[in-house]
mmCIF file of C-alpha atoms and ligand atoms in Angstrom:
data_model
loop_
_atom_site.group_PDB
_atom_site.id
_atom_site.type_symbol
_atom_site.label_atom_id
_atom_site.label_comp_id
_atom_site.label_asym_id
_atom_site.label_seq_id
_atom_site.Cartn_x
_atom_site.Cartn_y
_atom_site.Cartn_z
ATOM 1 C CA MET R 1 0.000 0.000 0.000
ATOM 2 C CA GLN R 2 1.434 3.373 -1.030
ATOM 3 C CA THR R 3 0.680 5.763 1.836
ATOM 4 C CA ARG R 4 3.777 7.969 1.842
ATOM 5 C CA GLY R 5 2.771 11.609 2.034
ATOM 6 C CA LEU R 6 -0.871 10.932 2.886
ATOM 7 C CA TYR R 7 -0.767 11.391 6.638
ATOM 8 C CA ARG R 8 2.239 13.610 7.010
ATOM 9 C CA LYS R 9 2.212 16.754 4.940
ATOM 10 C CA THR R 10 5.893 17.042 4.038
ATOM 11 C CA TRP R 11 6.890 16.697 0.404
ATOM 12 C CA ALA R 12 9.407 17.648 -2.269
ATOM 13 C CA GLU R 13 8.199 19.052 -5.584
ATOM 14 C CA ILE R 14 10.228 18.272 -8.670
ATOM 15 C CA ASP R 15 9.648 20.540 -11.636
ATOM 16 C CA LEU R 16 10.379 18.390 -14.689
ATOM 17 C CA GLY R 17 9.918 21.480 -16.850
ATOM 18 C CA ALA R 18 13.089 22.818 -15.186
ATOM 19 C CA ILE R 19 14.959 19.599 -16.046
ATOM 20 C CA ALA R 20 13.823 19.928 -19.679
ATOM 21 C CA HIS R 21 14.864 23.603 -19.694
ATOM 22 C CA ASN R 22 18.339 22.892 -18.325
ATOM 23 C CA VAL R 23 18.968 19.938 -20.650
ATOM 24 C CA SER R 24 17.817 21.987 -23.659
ATOM 25 C CA PHE R 25 20.190 24.807 -22.749
ATOM 26 C CA TYR R 26 23.093 22.352 -22.539
ATOM 27 C CA ARG R 27 22.026 20.754 -25.804
ATOM 28 C CA GLU R 28 22.124 24.183 -27.503
ATOM 29 C CA HIS R 29 25.412 25.058 -25.830
ATOM 30 C CA ILE R 30 27.428 22.039 -27.009
ATOM 31 C CA SER R 31 28.289 21.319 -30.604
ATOM 32 C CA GLN R 32 25.917 19.227 -32.704
ATOM 33 C CA ASP R 33 28.225 16.232 -32.958
ATOM 34 C CA LYS R 34 28.335 15.714 -29.192
ATOM 35 C CA GLU R 35 25.965 13.492 -27.270
ATOM 36 C CA LEU R 36 24.698 14.402 -23.832
ATOM 37 C CA MET R 37 24.675 12.009 -20.879
ATOM 38 C CA ALA R 38 22.206 12.839 -18.104
ATOM 39 C CA VAL R 39 23.797 11.787 -14.815
ATOM 40 C CA VAL R 40 21.076 10.305 -12.596
ATOM 41 C CA LYS R 41 23.131 8.544 -9.918
ATOM 42 C CA ALA R 42 21.988 8.650 -6.274
ATOM 43 C CA ASN R 43 18.343 8.586 -7.312
ATOM 44 C CA GLY R 44 18.850 11.501 -9.673
ATOM 45 C CA TYR R 45 20.703 13.571 -7.027
ATOM 46 C CA GLY R 46 17.642 12.956 -4.843
ATOM 47 C CA HIS R 47 15.151 14.109 -7.508
ATOM 48 C CA GLY R 48 14.041 10.620 -8.591
ATOM 49 C CA ALA R 49 16.141 8.796 -11.196
ATOM 50 C CA VAL R 50 13.372 7.438 -13.424
ATOM 51 C CA PRO R 51 11.232 10.572 -13.956
ATOM 52 C CA VAL R 52 14.379 12.694 -14.427
ATOM 53 C CA ALA R 53 15.862 10.170 -16.871
ATOM 54 C CA LYS R 54 12.677 10.138 -18.970
ATOM 55 C CA GLU R 55 12.494 13.928 -19.044
ATOM 56 C CA ALA R 56 16.187 14.336 -19.890
ATOM 57 C CA LEU R 57 15.959 11.805 -22.740
ATOM 58 C CA ALA R 58 12.907 13.592 -24.127
ATOM 59 C CA ALA R 59 14.835 16.898 -23.980
ATOM 60 C CA GLY R 60 17.823 15.667 -25.978
ATOM 61 C CA ALA R 61 20.013 13.502 -23.742
ATOM 62 C CA THR R 62 20.962 10.161 -25.341
ATOM 63 C CA TRP R 63 22.897 8.527 -22.481
ATOM 64 C CA LEU R 64 22.295 8.027 -18.773
ATOM 65 C CA GLY R 65 25.024 7.840 -16.130
ATOM 66 C CA VAL R 66 24.765 6.074 -12.774
ATOM 67 C CA ALA R 67 27.134 5.092 -9.969
ATOM 68 C CA LEU R 68 25.834 1.588 -9.233
ATOM 69 C CA LEU R 69 24.730 -1.347 -11.353
ATOM 70 C CA GLU R 70 21.713 -1.465 -9.017
ATOM 71 C CA GLU R 71 20.757 2.039 -10.160
ATOM 72 C CA ALA R 72 21.055 1.030 -13.801
ATOM 73 C CA LEU R 73 18.782 -1.960 -13.202
ATOM 74 C CA GLU R 74 16.127 0.268 -11.642
ATOM 75 C CA ILE R 75 16.144 2.327 -14.841
ATOM 76 C CA ARG R 76 15.854 -0.776 -17.045
ATOM 77 C CA GLU R 77 13.015 -2.079 -14.860
ATOM 78 C CA ALA R 78 11.167 1.168 -15.558
ATOM 79 C CA GLY R 79 11.305 0.273 -19.262
ATOM 80 C CA ILE R 80 13.947 2.802 -20.326
ATOM 81 C CA ASP R 81 16.324 1.345 -22.914
ATOM 82 C CA ALA R 82 18.688 4.239 -23.571
ATOM 83 C CA PRO R 83 22.401 3.446 -23.173
ATOM 84 C CA ILE R 84 23.528 3.585 -19.544
ATOM 85 C CA LEU R 85 27.087 3.971 -18.267
ATOM 86 C CA GLN R 86 27.832 2.803 -14.761
ATOM 87 C CA PHE R 87 30.753 4.783 -13.283
ATOM 88 C CA GLY R 88 33.045 3.526 -10.594
ATOM 89 C CA TYR R 89 33.171 0.179 -8.876
ATOM 90 C CA CYS R 90 31.218 -2.864 -10.017
ATOM 91 C CA ALA R 91 31.752 -6.347 -8.575
ATOM 92 C CA GLU R 92 32.676 -8.962 -11.220
ATOM 93 C CA GLU R 93 29.509 -10.896 -10.359
ATOM 94 C CA GLY R 94 27.669 -8.017 -12.038
ATOM 95 C CA VAL R 95 29.258 -8.682 -15.440
ATOM 96 C CA PRO R 96 26.654 -11.152 -16.802
ATOM 97 C CA ILE R 97 23.857 -8.924 -15.442
ATOM 98 C CA ALA R 98 25.347 -5.917 -17.221
ATOM 99 C CA GLN R 99 25.460 -7.974 -20.437
ATOM 100 C CA LYS R 100 21.892 -9.198 -20.102
ATOM 101 C CA TYR R 101 20.501 -5.685 -19.529
ATOM 102 C CA ARG R 102 22.921 -3.968 -21.964
ATOM 103 C CA ILE R 103 24.436 -1.752 -19.289
ATOM 104 C CA THR R 104 27.909 -0.387 -19.994
ATOM 105 C CA ILE R 105 30.287 -0.780 -17.070
ATOM 106 C CA SER R 106 33.547 1.019 -16.318
ATOM 107 C CA PHE R 107 36.945 -0.638 -16.185
ATOM 108 C CA ASN R 108 38.871 1.342 -13.609
ATOM 109 C CA ASP R 109 42.225 -0.340 -13.299
ATOM 110 C CA VAL R 110 44.683 -2.342 -15.341
ATOM 111 C CA GLU R 111 43.423 -5.697 -13.982
ATOM 112 C CA ALA R 112 39.725 -4.981 -14.554
ATOM 113 C CA LEU R 113 39.455 -6.823 -17.887
ATOM 114 C CA GLN R 114 41.362 -9.870 -16.589
ATOM 115 C CA ARG R 115 39.142 -10.051 -13.521
ATOM 116 C CA ALA R 116 35.998 -9.810 -15.654
ATOM 117 C CA LEU R 117 37.024 -12.529 -18.165
ATOM 118 C CA PRO R 118 35.785 -15.603 -16.227
ATOM 119 C CA TYR R 119 32.410 -13.937 -15.737
ATOM 120 C CA ILE R 120 31.745 -12.944 -19.348
ATOM 121 C CA ASP R 121 28.794 -14.811 -20.834
ATOM 122 C CA GLN R 122 29.694 -15.821 -24.404
ATOM 123 C CA ASP R 123 26.044 -16.274 -25.400
ATOM 124 C CA ALA R 124 24.647 -12.991 -24.051
ATOM 125 C CA PRO R 125 24.941 -9.571 -25.713
ATOM 126 C CA GLU R 126 28.606 -8.453 -25.629
ATOM 127 C CA LEU R 127 29.989 -6.866 -22.473
ATOM 128 C CA LEU R 128 30.290 -3.127 -23.151
ATOM 129 C CA PHE R 129 32.839 -1.114 -21.191
ATOM 130 C CA HIS R 130 34.333 2.348 -20.996
ATOM 131 C CA LEU R 131 37.916 2.580 -19.778
ATOM 132 C CA LYS R 132 38.456 5.139 -17.027
ATOM 133 C CA LEU R 133 41.789 6.961 -17.033
ATOM 134 C CA ASP R 134 43.124 8.830 -14.017
ATOM 135 C CA THR R 135 44.530 12.138 -15.204
ATOM 136 C CA GLY R 136 44.570 13.862 -11.824
ATOM 137 C CA MET R 137 41.397 13.083 -9.902
ATOM 138 C CA GLY R 138 43.244 10.409 -7.932
ATOM 139 C CA ARG R 139 40.172 8.242 -7.385
ATOM 140 C CA MET R 140 39.662 5.581 -10.044
ATOM 141 C CA GLY R 141 41.268 4.849 -13.353
ATOM 142 C CA LEU R 142 44.428 3.568 -15.012
ATOM 143 C CA SER R 143 47.413 5.825 -14.737
ATOM 144 C CA GLY R 144 50.657 5.863 -16.642
ATOM 145 C CA GLU R 145 51.429 4.803 -20.194
ATOM 146 C CA GLY R 146 52.709 1.431 -18.974
ATOM 147 C CA GLU R 147 49.331 0.494 -17.539
ATOM 148 C CA LEU R 148 47.490 1.704 -20.598
ATOM 149 C CA ASN R 149 49.753 -0.218 -22.979
ATOM 150 C CA ARG R 150 49.286 -3.371 -20.918
ATOM 151 C CA PHE R 151 45.520 -2.931 -20.950
ATOM 152 C CA ILE R 152 45.543 -2.389 -24.720
ATOM 153 C CA SER R 153 47.484 -5.589 -25.299
ATOM 154 C CA ASP R 154 45.239 -7.589 -22.917
ATOM 155 C CA TYR R 155 42.211 -6.308 -24.807
ATOM 156 C CA GLN R 156 43.719 -7.210 -28.178
ATOM 157 C CA GLN R 157 44.453 -10.714 -26.897
ATOM 158 C CA ALA R 158 40.901 -11.099 -25.606
ATOM 159 C CA LYS R 159 39.525 -9.995 -28.974
ATOM 160 C CA ASN R 160 41.813 -12.489 -30.757
ATOM 161 C CA LYS R 161 40.313 -15.186 -28.559
ATOM 162 C CA LYS R 162 36.816 -13.993 -29.547
ATOM 163 C CA VAL R 163 35.896 -12.975 -26.018
ATOM 164 C CA ASN R 164 32.433 -11.402 -26.017
ATOM 165 C CA VAL R 165 33.566 -7.921 -25.004
ATOM 166 C CA LYS R 166 33.548 -4.504 -26.659
ATOM 167 C CA TRP R 167 35.601 -1.432 -25.816
ATOM 168 C CA GLN R 168 33.002 1.284 -26.227
ATOM 169 C CA GLY R 169 34.519 4.336 -24.562
ATOM 170 C CA VAL R 170 37.456 6.066 -22.902
ATOM 171 C CA TYR R 171 37.003 8.732 -20.291
ATOM 172 C CA THR R 172 38.464 10.752 -17.470
ATOM 173 C CA HIS R 173 37.078 12.983 -14.735
ATOM 174 C CA PHE R 174 38.166 16.488 -13.725
ATOM 175 C CA ALA R 175 38.977 17.450 -10.147
ATOM 176 C CA THR R 176 38.802 21.258 -10.360
ATOM 177 C CA ALA R 177 36.742 22.249 -13.422
ATOM 178 C CA ASP R 178 34.427 24.318 -11.192
ATOM 179 C CA GLU R 179 37.299 26.521 -9.999
ATOM 180 C CA HIS R 180 38.420 29.865 -11.356
ATOM 181 C CA ASP R 181 41.990 28.739 -12.059
ATOM 182 C CA LEU R 182 41.807 26.196 -14.872
ATOM 183 C CA SER R 183 45.496 25.268 -15.025
ATOM 184 C CA TYR R 184 44.955 21.914 -13.274
ATOM 185 C CA THR R 185 42.057 21.059 -15.607
ATOM 186 C CA ASN R 186 44.104 22.050 -18.643
ATOM 187 C CA ASN R 187 46.864 19.754 -17.494
ATOM 188 C CA GLN R 188 44.395 16.889 -17.022
ATOM 189 C CA GLN R 189 43.186 17.476 -20.578
ATOM 190 C CA LYS R 190 46.719 17.317 -21.871
ATOM 191 C CA ILE R 191 47.429 14.021 -20.097
ATOM 192 C CA PHE R 192 44.141 12.660 -21.451
ATOM 193 C CA GLN R 193 45.182 13.595 -25.008
ATOM 194 C CA ASP R 194 48.480 11.767 -24.576
ATOM 195 C CA TYR R 195 46.652 8.638 -23.413
ATOM 196 C CA LEU R 196 44.174 8.871 -26.298
ATOM 197 C CA ALA R 197 47.082 8.990 -28.728
ATOM 198 C CA LEU R 198 48.238 5.584 -27.436
ATOM 199 C CA VAL R 199 44.810 4.051 -27.966
ATOM 200 C CA LYS R 200 44.699 5.502 -31.460
ATOM 201 C CA LYS R 201 48.169 4.188 -32.258
ATOM 202 C CA ALA R 202 46.986 0.675 -31.358
ATOM 203 C CA ASN R 203 44.294 1.004 -34.053
ATOM 204 C CA ILE R 204 41.449 0.369 -31.654
ATOM 205 C CA LEU R 205 38.354 2.223 -32.706
ATOM 206 C CA VAL R 206 36.661 3.404 -29.519
ATOM 207 C CA PRO R 207 33.360 5.131 -30.338
ATOM 208 C CA TYR R 208 32.990 7.361 -27.254
ATOM 209 C CA ILE R 209 35.555 9.747 -25.785
ATOM 210 C CA HIS R 210 34.483 11.925 -22.869
ATOM 211 C CA ASP R 211 35.836 14.025 -20.031
ATOM 212 C CA ALA R 212 33.467 16.860 -19.137
ATOM 213 C CA ASN R 213 31.101 17.183 -16.156
ATOM 214 C CA SER R 214 28.596 20.068 -15.774
ATOM 215 C CA ALA R 215 31.313 22.612 -15.029
ATOM 216 C CA ALA R 216 33.673 21.617 -17.845
ATOM 217 C CA THR R 217 30.800 21.356 -20.350
ATOM 218 C CA ALA R 218 29.754 24.905 -19.468
ATOM 219 C CA ILE R 219 33.293 26.222 -19.928
ATOM 220 C CA PHE R 220 34.578 24.109 -22.830
ATOM 221 C CA PRO R 221 31.580 23.248 -25.003
ATOM 222 C CA GLU R 222 33.692 22.807 -28.126
ATOM 223 C CA ILE R 223 36.547 20.469 -27.149
ATOM 224 C CA VAL R 224 37.033 18.650 -30.410
ATOM 225 C CA THR R 225 38.409 15.301 -29.328
ATOM 226 C CA THR R 226 35.402 14.339 -27.184
ATOM 227 C CA ASN R 227 31.953 13.407 -28.417
ATOM 228 C CA LEU R 228 29.978 12.979 -25.194
ATOM 229 C CA VAL R 229 29.479 15.184 -22.123
ATOM 230 C CA ARG R 230 28.281 14.067 -18.675
ATOM 231 C CA VAL R 231 25.938 16.569 -17.073
ATOM 232 C CA GLY R 232 24.761 16.094 -13.503
ATOM 233 C CA ILE R 233 24.297 18.952 -11.041
ATOM 234 C CA SER R 234 23.381 21.636 -13.563
ATOM 235 C CA MET R 235 20.662 19.512 -15.141
ATOM 236 C CA TYR R 236 18.970 19.856 -11.745
ATOM 237 C CA GLY R 237 19.348 23.636 -12.008
ATOM 238 C CA LEU R 238 22.248 24.024 -9.594
ATOM 239 C CA HIS R 239 25.656 25.561 -10.250
ATOM 240 C CA PRO R 240 28.706 23.315 -9.855
ATOM 241 C CA SER R 241 30.232 25.880 -7.458
ATOM 242 C CA MET R 242 29.339 29.256 -5.977
ATOM 243 C CA GLY R 243 32.147 30.775 -8.036
ATOM 244 C CA MET R 244 30.479 29.697 -11.291
ATOM 245 C CA LYS R 245 27.151 31.379 -10.514
ATOM 246 C CA GLU R 246 28.025 34.743 -12.027
ATOM 247 C CA SER R 247 29.852 33.424 -15.056
ATOM 248 C CA PHE R 248 27.499 30.610 -16.082
ATOM 249 C CA PRO R 249 26.827 30.772 -19.834
ATOM 250 C CA PHE R 250 23.049 30.325 -19.536
ATOM 251 C CA PRO R 251 20.379 30.609 -16.845
ATOM 252 C CA LEU R 252 19.624 27.462 -14.842
ATOM 253 C CA LYS R 253 16.258 26.629 -13.312
ATOM 254 C CA PRO R 254 16.314 24.731 -9.999
ATOM 255 C CA ALA R 255 14.010 21.704 -10.155
ATOM 256 C CA LEU R 256 13.566 20.845 -6.490
ATOM 257 C CA SER R 257 11.591 22.590 -3.777
ATOM 258 C CA LEU R 258 10.750 21.305 -0.292
ATOM 259 C CA HIS R 259 7.541 21.988 1.583
ATOM 260 C CA THR R 260 5.655 21.070 4.699
ATOM 261 C CA ARG R 261 2.712 22.349 6.743
ATOM 262 C CA LEU R 262 2.459 23.559 10.330
ATOM 263 C CA SER R 263 1.530 20.590 12.503
ATOM 264 C CA HIS R 264 1.148 22.542 15.780
ATOM 265 C CA VAL R 265 0.891 26.232 16.675
ATOM 266 C CA LYS R 266 1.147 27.635 20.178
ATOM 267 C CA GLN R 267 1.665 30.867 22.033
ATOM 268 C CA ALA R 268 4.746 30.512 24.229
ATOM 269 C CA LYS R 269 5.432 32.728 27.240
ATOM 270 C CA GLU R 270 8.603 34.813 27.496
ATOM 271 C CA GLY R 271 11.528 32.592 28.459
ATOM 272 C CA ALA R 272 9.946 29.342 27.231
ATOM 273 C CA GLY R 273 12.468 26.631 26.314
ATOM 274 C CA ILE R 274 12.262 25.134 22.823
ATOM 275 C CA SER R 275 13.427 21.591 21.936
ATOM 276 C CA TYR R 276 16.211 19.292 23.204
ATOM 277 C CA GLY R 277 18.924 20.992 25.211
ATOM 278 C CA VAL R 278 16.866 24.212 25.341
ATOM 279 C CA THR R 279 19.303 25.903 23.001
ATOM 280 C CA TYR R 280 16.640 28.544 22.378
ATOM 281 C CA LYS R 281 14.406 30.409 24.847
ATOM 282 C CA THR R 282 11.758 32.873 23.700
ATOM 283 C CA GLU R 283 12.773 36.482 24.279
ATOM 284 C CA GLN R 284 9.157 37.578 24.610
ATOM 285 C CA GLU R 285 5.710 36.103 24.283
ATOM 286 C CA SER R 286 5.893 34.376 20.860
ATOM 287 C CA TRP R 287 4.029 32.227 18.375
ATOM 288 C CA ILE R 288 5.886 28.945 17.935
ATOM 289 C CA GLY R 289 5.043 26.637 15.030
ATOM 290 C CA THR R 290 6.062 22.984 14.770
ATOM 291 C CA LEU R 291 6.943 21.360 11.437
ATOM 292 C CA PRO R 292 6.697 17.627 10.693
ATOM 293 C CA ILE R 293 10.199 17.334 9.246
ATOM 294 C CA GLY R 294 13.512 16.569 10.920
ATOM 295 C CA TYR R 295 16.977 15.193 10.428
ATOM 296 C CA ALA R 296 15.680 11.719 9.550
ATOM 297 C CA ASP R 297 14.214 13.373 6.454
ATOM 298 C CA GLY R 298 17.591 14.842 5.581
ATOM 299 C CA TRP R 299 16.849 18.240 7.167
ATOM 300 C CA SER R 300 20.152 18.267 8.997
ATOM 301 C CA ARG R 301 20.443 18.902 12.722
ATOM 302 C CA GLY R 302 23.350 21.151 11.772
ATOM 303 C CA LEU R 303 20.783 23.714 10.581
ATOM 304 C CA SER R 304 19.446 24.144 14.136
ATOM 305 C CA ASN R 305 18.954 27.787 15.158
ATOM 306 C CA GLN R 306 20.358 29.114 11.895
ATOM 307 C CA SER R 307 18.054 28.288 9.005
ATOM 308 C CA TYR R 308 14.890 29.968 7.771
ATOM 309 C CA ALA R 309 11.512 29.005 6.384
ATOM 310 C CA LEU R 310 8.981 30.833 4.225
ATOM 311 C CA ILE R 311 5.377 31.236 5.317
ATOM 312 C CA GLN R 312 2.880 33.405 3.432
ATOM 313 C CA GLY R 313 5.825 34.896 1.565
ATOM 314 C CA ARG R 314 7.642 35.900 4.764
ATOM 315 C CA ARG R 315 10.963 34.642 6.106
ATOM 316 C CA VAL R 316 10.844 33.255 9.648
ATOM 317 C CA LYS R 317 13.592 31.731 11.760
ATOM 318 C CA GLN R 318 13.919 28.106 12.777
ATOM 319 C CA VAL R 319 14.576 27.878 16.514
ATOM 320 C CA GLY R 320 15.750 25.152 18.904
ATOM 321 C CA ARG R 321 17.445 21.895 17.940
ATOM 322 C CA ILE R 322 16.108 20.096 14.897
ATOM 323 C CA CYS R 323 14.755 16.709 16.088
ATOM 324 C CA MET R 324 14.575 13.429 14.179
ATOM 325 C CA ASP R 325 11.073 14.051 12.797
ATOM 326 C CA GLN R 326 10.206 17.623 13.770
ATOM 327 C CA CYS R 327 11.509 21.144 14.222
ATOM 328 C CA MET R 328 10.162 24.493 15.375
ATOM 329 C CA LEU R 329 9.757 27.963 13.886
ATOM 330 C CA LEU R 330 9.584 31.337 15.580
ATOM 331 C CA LEU R 331 6.521 32.751 13.796
ATOM 332 C CA ASP R 332 6.039 36.490 13.285
ATOM 333 C CA GLN R 333 2.290 36.160 14.039
ATOM 334 C CA TYR R 334 -0.396 33.535 14.470
ATOM 335 C CA TYR R 335 -0.879 31.148 11.523
ATOM 336 C CA PRO R 336 -3.349 28.263 11.460
ATOM 337 C CA ARG R 337 -2.264 24.637 11.654
ATOM 338 C CA ASP R 338 -1.730 23.250 8.125
ATOM 339 C CA GLU R 339 -0.417 26.551 6.791
ATOM 340 C CA LYS R 340 2.095 25.798 4.016
ATOM 341 C CA VAL R 341 5.774 26.276 4.847
ATOM 342 C CA THR R 342 8.561 26.248 2.257
ATOM 343 C CA LEU R 343 12.050 25.189 3.323
ATOM 344 C CA ILE R 344 13.615 25.186 -0.148
ATOM 345 C CA GLY R 345 12.069 27.180 -2.967
ATOM 346 C CA ARG R 346 10.072 30.311 -3.509
ATOM 347 C CA GLN R 347 7.098 32.034 -1.893
ATOM 348 C CA GLY R 348 6.239 35.425 -3.371
ATOM 349 C CA ASP R 349 9.439 37.409 -3.763
ATOM 350 C CA GLN R 350 11.295 35.406 -1.116
ATOM 351 C CA GLU R 351 13.477 32.441 -1.968
ATOM 352 C CA ILE R 352 15.523 29.915 0.006
ATOM 353 C CA SER R 353 17.954 28.241 -2.350
ATOM 354 C CA ILE R 354 19.704 24.912 -1.945
ATOM 355 C CA ASP R 355 22.941 26.923 -2.078
ATOM 356 C CA GLU R 356 21.861 28.935 0.975
ATOM 357 C CA VAL R 357 21.180 25.740 2.944
ATOM 358 C CA ALA R 358 24.464 24.209 1.771
ATOM 359 C CA GLN R 359 26.428 27.259 2.902
ATOM 360 C CA LEU R 360 24.872 27.116 6.378
ATOM 361 C CA LEU R 361 26.046 23.522 6.639
ATOM 362 C CA GLY R 362 29.484 24.206 5.206
ATOM 363 C CA THR R 363 28.856 21.831 2.315
ATOM 364 C CA ILE R 364 27.905 21.893 -1.381
ATOM 365 C CA ASN R 365 24.471 21.914 -3.026
ATOM 366 C CA TYR R 366 25.017 18.324 -4.310
ATOM 367 C CA GLU R 367 24.807 16.978 -0.771
ATOM 368 C CA ILE R 368 21.583 18.772 0.149
ATOM 369 C CA SER R 369 19.372 17.216 -2.533
ATOM 370 C CA CYS R 370 21.064 13.790 -2.265
ATOM 371 C CA ARG R 371 20.444 13.538 1.445
ATOM 372 C CA LEU R 372 16.665 14.046 1.225
ATOM 373 C CA HIS R 373 15.385 10.783 2.620
ATOM 374 C CA PRO R 374 13.096 8.469 0.583
ATOM 375 C CA ARG R 375 10.367 8.937 3.189
ATOM 376 C CA VAL R 376 9.846 12.443 1.798
ATOM 377 C CA PRO R 377 7.551 11.847 -1.177
ATOM 378 C CA ARG R 378 8.606 13.411 -4.472
ATOM 379 C CA ILE R 379 5.734 14.974 -6.375
ATOM 380 C CA TYR R 380 6.279 15.740 -10.052
ATOM 381 C CA TYR R 381 5.095 18.789 -11.953
ATOM 382 C CA LYS R 382 5.568 20.040 -15.446
ATOM 383 C CA TYR R 383 4.525 23.557 -16.431
ATOM 384 C CA GLY R 384 2.366 23.779 -13.307
ATOM 385 C CA GLU R 385 0.574 20.507 -13.892
ATOM 386 C CA ARG R 386 0.908 17.545 -11.535
ATOM 387 C CA LEU R 387 2.140 14.366 -13.175
ATOM 388 C CA PRO R 388 1.037 10.865 -12.249
ATOM 389 C CA PHE R 389 4.358 9.346 -11.130
HETATM 390 C C1 PLP W 401 28.813 12.562 -10.848
HETATM 391 C C2 PLP W 401 29.635 12.476 -12.060
HETATM 392 C C3 PLP W 401 29.452 13.391 -13.108
HETATM 393 C C4 PLP W 401 28.517 14.569 -13.028
HETATM 394 O O1 PLP W 401 29.162 15.637 -12.366
HETATM 395 P P1 PLP W 401 28.409 17.038 -12.139
HETATM 396 O O2 PLP W 401 29.410 17.896 -11.493
HETATM 397 O O3 PLP W 401 27.248 16.739 -11.240
HETATM 398 O O4 PLP W 401 27.966 17.495 -13.467
HETATM 399 C C5 PLP W 401 30.185 13.189 -14.272
HETATM 400 N N1 PLP W 401 31.042 12.169 -14.385
HETATM 401 C C6 PLP W 401 31.268 11.288 -13.389
HETATM 402 C C7 PLP W 401 32.238 10.189 -13.578
HETATM 403 C C8 PLP W 401 30.577 11.409 -12.196
HETATM 404 O O5 PLP W 401 30.796 10.539 -11.206
#
């Protein structure tokens, strides 16, 4: 029985029109010959992987990117058959599953092909992989010409033995493309070019070459050697860093907003203690409102006594410690129970952005949407109309 959101009025709204807008802007921004991968890992950065994937594909994306094979399977189960690249680690036991569901996996080190060989199903569709090269991120990927040459020769041997495997892509990932100083990124690009030259020299035709995330795609839309870009954060309408906000080449529309309703309203006397530890006491007689959302929903306890909420277009302060399932507001006047409260998003001319919340927590916008717990229902809209997901 699907009851989430029925008896507790806390929900996230996802504007799929914003996703379409952001993907279309990227599509226009990059050259015609490049394909666009919509990165929908971590449940679409908390927005819901399947609805976002469908919208992004309709708006011009041709690939999907995920972190886990499990995430790719969820997308296949939803009936989406666009190409999917799984980044990062995948256990060898996943190889025949990847083949069966035509999911491309990543090979991240020089042994990856050798380890996969015993698991490759010769009768299934061929195992598709993209080779990840470490050019300076220091996380995953082959590094050094020696490793790459060894991988190339292992692959050629496997092909000679008619192993059911296909090298479909080569890629790398940037560590600092969202920063003002691009010298580190430029150096990563140079190393990547040198590696690509080795692959080319071996006469292996690899169809996809890619390196750019949201930030790099915004800055370098025309890099000629690549033919695919991987766009995550900015598809959701968020800037890859605060520093890129001013210089971004096109306007982004944030897709996610977070709302709840007052669950309790009371008049508290002067000096009344609010919540665990009584970290806040009313300075005068005050209206205190309770909200049915807390840190178990992803509304971090670290926001206690420093965040804001919007009610009837006005900004009010959150007071006292944020509890597991609830938190309190210092209201500027009486409001009835069930009055709508916005924690992320717009009311009238007031707005609380994900960036504002991230800054209060000393983190980045990526983490704020990802951490929204599944118990917060996601409700989908497009151009003001509610969609039946
Ligand atoms: C998450 C991820 C991306 C997307 O990065 P954004 O900064 O969100 O655009 C691209 N490539 C890889 C390998 C990733 O893991």
